[in-house]
Amino acid sequence: MKFLFRLLGYGLLAVAIIAGISDASSSIALSQFHLAPLGQVWFDVSPETLALAQETLRQYVDPALWTPELRTDLTWPVWAVFAPVGLVLLFVGSKRRRQRVQYA
């Protein structure tokens, strides 16, 4: 199980790094500060899954969860969403080393 957490953590960190590099290169190309929001990237990549996530939350969980006030995480940059989640998954899946007691 820890292997899956580490694998997913490394995958999310890779996505975060790629998104950060993409934001940096687009900022240089546009000569202005530009960060791609998660909602826009998700819509560009797969609008069907965004609509499916919206409908699933509204129908099965709680309709109030998809209000614009609560969906502020879709306006955050992609790297700011995936990097912390990836780091947490790496921490959860990390191998713990036992401390050996050494006597003098």
mmCIF file with all atom_site columns, C-alpha atoms in Angstrom:
data_model
loop_
_atom_site.group_PDB
_atom_site.id
_atom_site.type_symbol
_atom_site.label_atom_id
_atom_site.label_alt_id
_atom_site.label_comp_id
_atom_site.label_asym_id
_atom_site.label_entity_id
_atom_site.label_seq_id
_atom_site.pdbx_PDB_ins_code
_atom_site.Cartn_x
_atom_site.Cartn_y
_atom_site.Cartn_z
_atom_site.occupancy
_atom_site.B_iso_or_equiv
_atom_site.pdbx_formal_charge
_atom_site.auth_seq_id
_atom_site.auth_comp_id
_atom_site.auth_asym_id
_atom_site.auth_atom_id
_atom_site.pdbx_PDB_model_num
ATOM 1   C CA . MET A 1 1   ? 0.000   0.000  0.000   1.00 0.00 ? 1   MET A CA 1
ATOM 2   C CA . LYS A 1 2   ? 2.841   2.381  0.825   1.00 0.00 ? 2   LYS A CA 1
ATOM 3   C CA . PHE A 1 3   ? 4.253   1.733  -2.633  1.00 0.00 ? 3   PHE A CA 1
ATOM 4   C CA . LEU A 1 4   ? 1.033   3.063  -4.204  1.00 0.00 ? 4   LEU A CA 1
ATOM 5   C CA . PHE A 1 5   ? 1.144   6.184  -2.032  1.00 0.00 ? 5   PHE A CA 1
ATOM 6   C CA . ARG A 1 6   ? 4.755   6.813  -3.077  1.00 0.00 ? 6   ARG A CA 1
ATOM 7   C CA . LEU A 1 7   ? 3.997   6.163  -6.745  1.00 0.00 ? 7   LEU A CA 1
ATOM 8   C CA . LEU A 1 8   ? 1.003   8.506  -6.715  1.00 0.00 ? 8   LEU A CA 1
ATOM 9   C CA . GLY A 1 9   ? 2.982   11.095 -4.729  1.00 0.00 ? 9   GLY A CA 1
ATOM 10  C CA . TYR A 1 10  ? 5.835   11.071 -7.245  1.00 0.00 ? 10  TYR A CA 1
ATOM 11  C CA . GLY A 1 11  ? 3.321   11.298 -10.098 1.00 0.00 ? 11  GLY A CA 1
ATOM 12  C CA . LEU A 1 12  ? 1.599   14.319 -8.562  1.00 0.00 ? 12  LEU A CA 1
ATOM 13  C CA . LEU A 1 13  ? 4.940   16.001 -7.891  1.00 0.00 ? 13  LEU A CA 1
ATOM 14  C CA . ALA A 1 14  ? 5.910   15.415 -11.518 1.00 0.00 ? 14  ALA A CA 1
ATOM 15  C CA . VAL A 1 15  ? 2.672   17.057 -12.668 1.00 0.00 ? 15  VAL A CA 1
ATOM 16  C CA . ALA A 1 16  ? 3.305   19.974 -10.298 1.00 0.00 ? 16  ALA A CA 1
ATOM 17  C CA . ILE A 1 17  ? 6.837   20.473 -11.628 1.00 0.00 ? 17  ILE A CA 1
ATOM 18  C CA . ILE A 1 18  ? 5.673   20.308 -15.239 1.00 0.00 ? 18  ILE A CA 1
ATOM 19  C CA . ALA A 1 19  ? 2.878   22.799 -14.489 1.00 0.00 ? 19  ALA A CA 1
ATOM 20  C CA . GLY A 1 20  ? 5.348   25.134 -12.763 1.00 0.00 ? 20  GLY A CA 1
ATOM 21  C CA . ILE A 1 21  ? 7.708   25.011 -15.732 1.00 0.00 ? 21  ILE A CA 1
ATOM 22  C CA . SER A 1 22  ? 4.778   25.622 -18.079 1.00 0.00 ? 22  SER A CA 1
ATOM 23  C CA . ASP A 1 23  ? 3.647   28.619 -16.021 1.00 0.00 ? 23  ASP A CA 1
ATOM 24  C CA . ALA A 1 24  ? 7.176   30.015 -15.956 1.00 0.00 ? 24  ALA A CA 1
ATOM 25  C CA . SER A 1 25  ? 7.665   29.628 -19.704 1.00 0.00 ? 25  SER A CA 1
ATOM 26  C CA . SER A 1 26  ? 4.278   31.173 -20.501 1.00 0.00 ? 26  SER A CA 1
ATOM 27  C CA . SER A 1 27  ? 5.061   34.059 -18.145 1.00 0.00 ? 27  SER A CA 1
ATOM 28  C CA . ILE A 1 28  ? 8.324   34.664 -20.016 1.00 0.00 ? 28  ILE A CA 1
ATOM 29  C CA . ALA A 1 29  ? 6.609   34.399 -23.403 1.00 0.00 ? 29  ALA A CA 1
ATOM 30  C CA . LEU A 1 30  ? 3.829   36.808 -22.418 1.00 0.00 ? 30  LEU A CA 1
ATOM 31  C CA . SER A 1 31  ? 6.191   39.174 -20.579 1.00 0.00 ? 31  SER A CA 1
ATOM 32  C CA . GLN A 1 32  ? 3.780   39.209 -17.665 1.00 0.00 ? 32  GLN A CA 1
ATOM 33  C CA . PHE A 1 33  ? 3.071   37.039 -14.655 1.00 0.00 ? 33  PHE A CA 1
ATOM 34  C CA . HIS A 1 34  ? 0.765   34.178 -15.662 1.00 0.00 ? 34  HIS A CA 1
ATOM 35  C CA . LEU A 1 35  ? -0.433  31.186 -13.621 1.00 0.00 ? 35  LEU A CA 1
ATOM 36  C CA . ALA A 1 36  ? -2.790  28.657 -15.178 1.00 0.00 ? 36  ALA A CA 1
ATOM 37  C CA . PRO A 1 37  ? -5.709  27.944 -12.805 1.00 0.00 ? 37  PRO A CA 1
ATOM 38  C CA . LEU A 1 38  ? -6.604  24.318 -12.121 1.00 0.00 ? 38  LEU A CA 1
ATOM 39  C CA . GLY A 1 39  ? -10.203 24.730 -13.307 1.00 0.00 ? 39  GLY A CA 1
ATOM 40  C CA . GLN A 1 40  ? -9.142  26.122 -16.672 1.00 0.00 ? 40  GLN A CA 1
ATOM 41  C CA . VAL A 1 41  ? -6.528  23.410 -17.227 1.00 0.00 ? 41  VAL A CA 1
ATOM 42  C CA . TRP A 1 42  ? -9.012  20.716 -16.194 1.00 0.00 ? 42  TRP A CA 1
ATOM 43  C CA . PHE A 1 43  ? -11.599 22.153 -18.601 1.00 0.00 ? 43  PHE A CA 1
ATOM 44  C CA . ASP A 1 44  ? -9.043  22.323 -21.431 1.00 0.00 ? 44  ASP A CA 1
ATOM 45  C CA . VAL A 1 45  ? -7.863  18.743 -20.882 1.00 0.00 ? 45  VAL A CA 1
ATOM 46  C CA . SER A 1 46  ? -11.168 17.006 -20.163 1.00 0.00 ? 46  SER A CA 1
ATOM 47  C CA . PRO A 1 47  ? -14.383 19.058 -19.887 1.00 0.00 ? 47  PRO A CA 1
ATOM 48  C CA . GLU A 1 48  ? -16.466 15.882 -19.564 1.00 0.00 ? 48  GLU A CA 1
ATOM 49  C CA . THR A 1 49  ? -14.804 14.828 -16.316 1.00 0.00 ? 49  THR A CA 1
ATOM 50  C CA . LEU A 1 50  ? -15.172 18.336 -14.886 1.00 0.00 ? 50  LEU A CA 1
ATOM 51  C CA . ALA A 1 51  ? -18.902 18.221 -15.591 1.00 0.00 ? 51  ALA A CA 1
ATOM 52  C CA . LEU A 1 52  ? -19.059 14.681 -14.191 1.00 0.00 ? 52  LEU A CA 1
ATOM 53  C CA . ALA A 1 53  ? -17.327 15.775 -10.981 1.00 0.00 ? 53  ALA A CA 1
ATOM 54  C CA . GLN A 1 54  ? -19.746 18.681 -10.647 1.00 0.00 ? 54  GLN A CA 1
ATOM 55  C CA . GLU A 1 55  ? -22.804 16.483 -11.145 1.00 0.00 ? 55  GLU A CA 1
ATOM 56  C CA . THR A 1 56  ? -21.476 13.781 -8.812  1.00 0.00 ? 56  THR A CA 1
ATOM 57  C CA . LEU A 1 57  ? -20.909 16.282 -6.016  1.00 0.00 ? 57  LEU A CA 1
ATOM 58  C CA . ARG A 1 58  ? -24.305 17.870 -6.529  1.00 0.00 ? 58  ARG A CA 1
ATOM 59  C CA . GLN A 1 59  ? -26.248 14.630 -6.790  1.00 0.00 ? 59  GLN A CA 1
ATOM 60  C CA . TYR A 1 60  ? -24.541 12.265 -4.349  1.00 0.00 ? 60  TYR A CA 1
ATOM 61  C CA . VAL A 1 61  ? -22.738 14.420 -1.788  1.00 0.00 ? 61  VAL A CA 1
ATOM 62  C CA . ASP A 1 62  ? -24.151 17.924 -1.270  1.00 0.00 ? 62  ASP A CA 1
ATOM 63  C CA . PRO A 1 63  ? -25.217 20.555 -3.809  1.00 0.00 ? 63  PRO A CA 1
ATOM 64  C CA . ALA A 1 64  ? -23.723 23.297 -1.648  1.00 0.00 ? 64  ALA A CA 1
ATOM 65  C CA . LEU A 1 65  ? -20.213 21.910 -2.186  1.00 0.00 ? 65  LEU A CA 1
ATOM 66  C CA . TRP A 1 66  ? -20.079 23.156 -5.768  1.00 0.00 ? 66  TRP A CA 1
ATOM 67  C CA . THR A 1 67  ? -20.891 26.806 -5.085  1.00 0.00 ? 67  THR A CA 1
ATOM 68  C CA . PRO A 1 68  ? -18.417 29.347 -6.468  1.00 0.00 ? 68  PRO A CA 1
ATOM 69  C CA . GLU A 1 69  ? -17.482 30.425 -2.967  1.00 0.00 ? 69  GLU A CA 1
ATOM 70  C CA . LEU A 1 70  ? -16.442 26.908 -1.992  1.00 0.00 ? 70  LEU A CA 1
ATOM 71  C CA . ARG A 1 71  ? -14.774 26.017 -5.302  1.00 0.00 ? 71  ARG A CA 1
ATOM 72  C CA . THR A 1 72  ? -11.933 28.487 -4.882  1.00 0.00 ? 72  THR A CA 1
ATOM 73  C CA . ASP A 1 73  ? -9.439  25.650 -5.242  1.00 0.00 ? 73  ASP A CA 1
ATOM 74  C CA . LEU A 1 74  ? -10.262 25.551 -8.957  1.00 0.00 ? 74  LEU A CA 1
ATOM 75  C CA . THR A 1 75  ? -8.820  29.066 -9.239  1.00 0.00 ? 75  THR A CA 1
ATOM 76  C CA . TRP A 1 76  ? -5.499  28.060 -7.643  1.00 0.00 ? 76  TRP A CA 1
ATOM 77  C CA . PRO A 1 77  ? -2.490  27.318 -9.862  1.00 0.00 ? 77  PRO A CA 1
ATOM 78  C CA . VAL A 1 78  ? -2.063  23.675 -10.822 1.00 0.00 ? 78  VAL A CA 1
ATOM 79  C CA . TRP A 1 79  ? 1.311   23.332 -9.085  1.00 0.00 ? 79  TRP A CA 1
ATOM 80  C CA . ALA A 1 80  ? -0.092  24.810 -5.847  1.00 0.00 ? 80  ALA A CA 1
ATOM 81  C CA . VAL A 1 81  ? -2.738  22.077 -5.713  1.00 0.00 ? 81  VAL A CA 1
ATOM 82  C CA . PHE A 1 82  ? -0.719  19.035 -6.778  1.00 0.00 ? 82  PHE A CA 1
ATOM 83  C CA . ALA A 1 83  ? 2.585   19.720 -4.979  1.00 0.00 ? 83  ALA A CA 1
ATOM 84  C CA . PRO A 1 84  ? 1.240   19.668 -1.382  1.00 0.00 ? 84  PRO A CA 1
ATOM 85  C CA . VAL A 1 85  ? -0.938  16.627 -2.071  1.00 0.00 ? 85  VAL A CA 1
ATOM 86  C CA . GLY A 1 86  ? 2.036   14.830 -3.615  1.00 0.00 ? 86  GLY A CA 1
ATOM 87  C CA . LEU A 1 87  ? 4.255   15.694 -0.656  1.00 0.00 ? 87  LEU A CA 1
ATOM 88  C CA . VAL A 1 88  ? 1.650   14.422 1.808   1.00 0.00 ? 88  VAL A CA 1
ATOM 89  C CA . LEU A 1 89  ? 1.322   11.172 -0.124  1.00 0.00 ? 89  LEU A CA 1
ATOM 90  C CA . LEU A 1 90  ? 5.102   10.766 -0.145  1.00 0.00 ? 90  LEU A CA 1
ATOM 91  C CA . PHE A 1 91  ? 5.187   11.323 3.606   1.00 0.00 ? 91  PHE A CA 1
ATOM 92  C CA . VAL A 1 92  ? 2.402   8.793  4.209   1.00 0.00 ? 92  VAL A CA 1
ATOM 93  C CA . GLY A 1 93  ? 4.076   6.241  1.960   1.00 0.00 ? 93  GLY A CA 1
ATOM 94  C CA . SER A 1 94  ? 7.604   6.782  3.230   1.00 0.00 ? 94  SER A CA 1
ATOM 95  C CA . LYS A 1 95  ? 9.588   3.934  4.657   1.00 0.00 ? 95  LYS A CA 1
ATOM 96  C CA . ARG A 1 96  ? 10.181  4.408  8.342   1.00 0.00 ? 96  ARG A CA 1
ATOM 97  C CA . ARG A 1 97  ? 13.623  3.494  9.565   1.00 0.00 ? 97  ARG A CA 1
ATOM 98  C CA . ARG A 1 98  ? 13.938  2.053  13.006  1.00 0.00 ? 98  ARG A CA 1
ATOM 99  C CA . GLN A 1 99  ? 16.405  3.632  15.351  1.00 0.00 ? 99  GLN A CA 1
ATOM 100 C CA . ARG A 1 100 ? 18.967  1.139  16.523  1.00 0.00 ? 100 ARG A CA 1
ATOM 101 C CA . VAL A 1 101 ? 20.013  1.476  20.066  1.00 0.00 ? 101 VAL A CA 1
ATOM 102 C CA . GLN A 1 102 ? 23.759  1.551  20.341  1.00 0.00 ? 102 GLN A CA 1
ATOM 103 C CA . TYR A 1 103 ? 25.377  0.903  23.642  1.00 0.00 ? 103 TYR A CA 1
ATOM 104 C CA . ALA A 1 104 ? 28.816  2.173  24.434  1.00 0.00 ? 104 ALA A CA 1
#
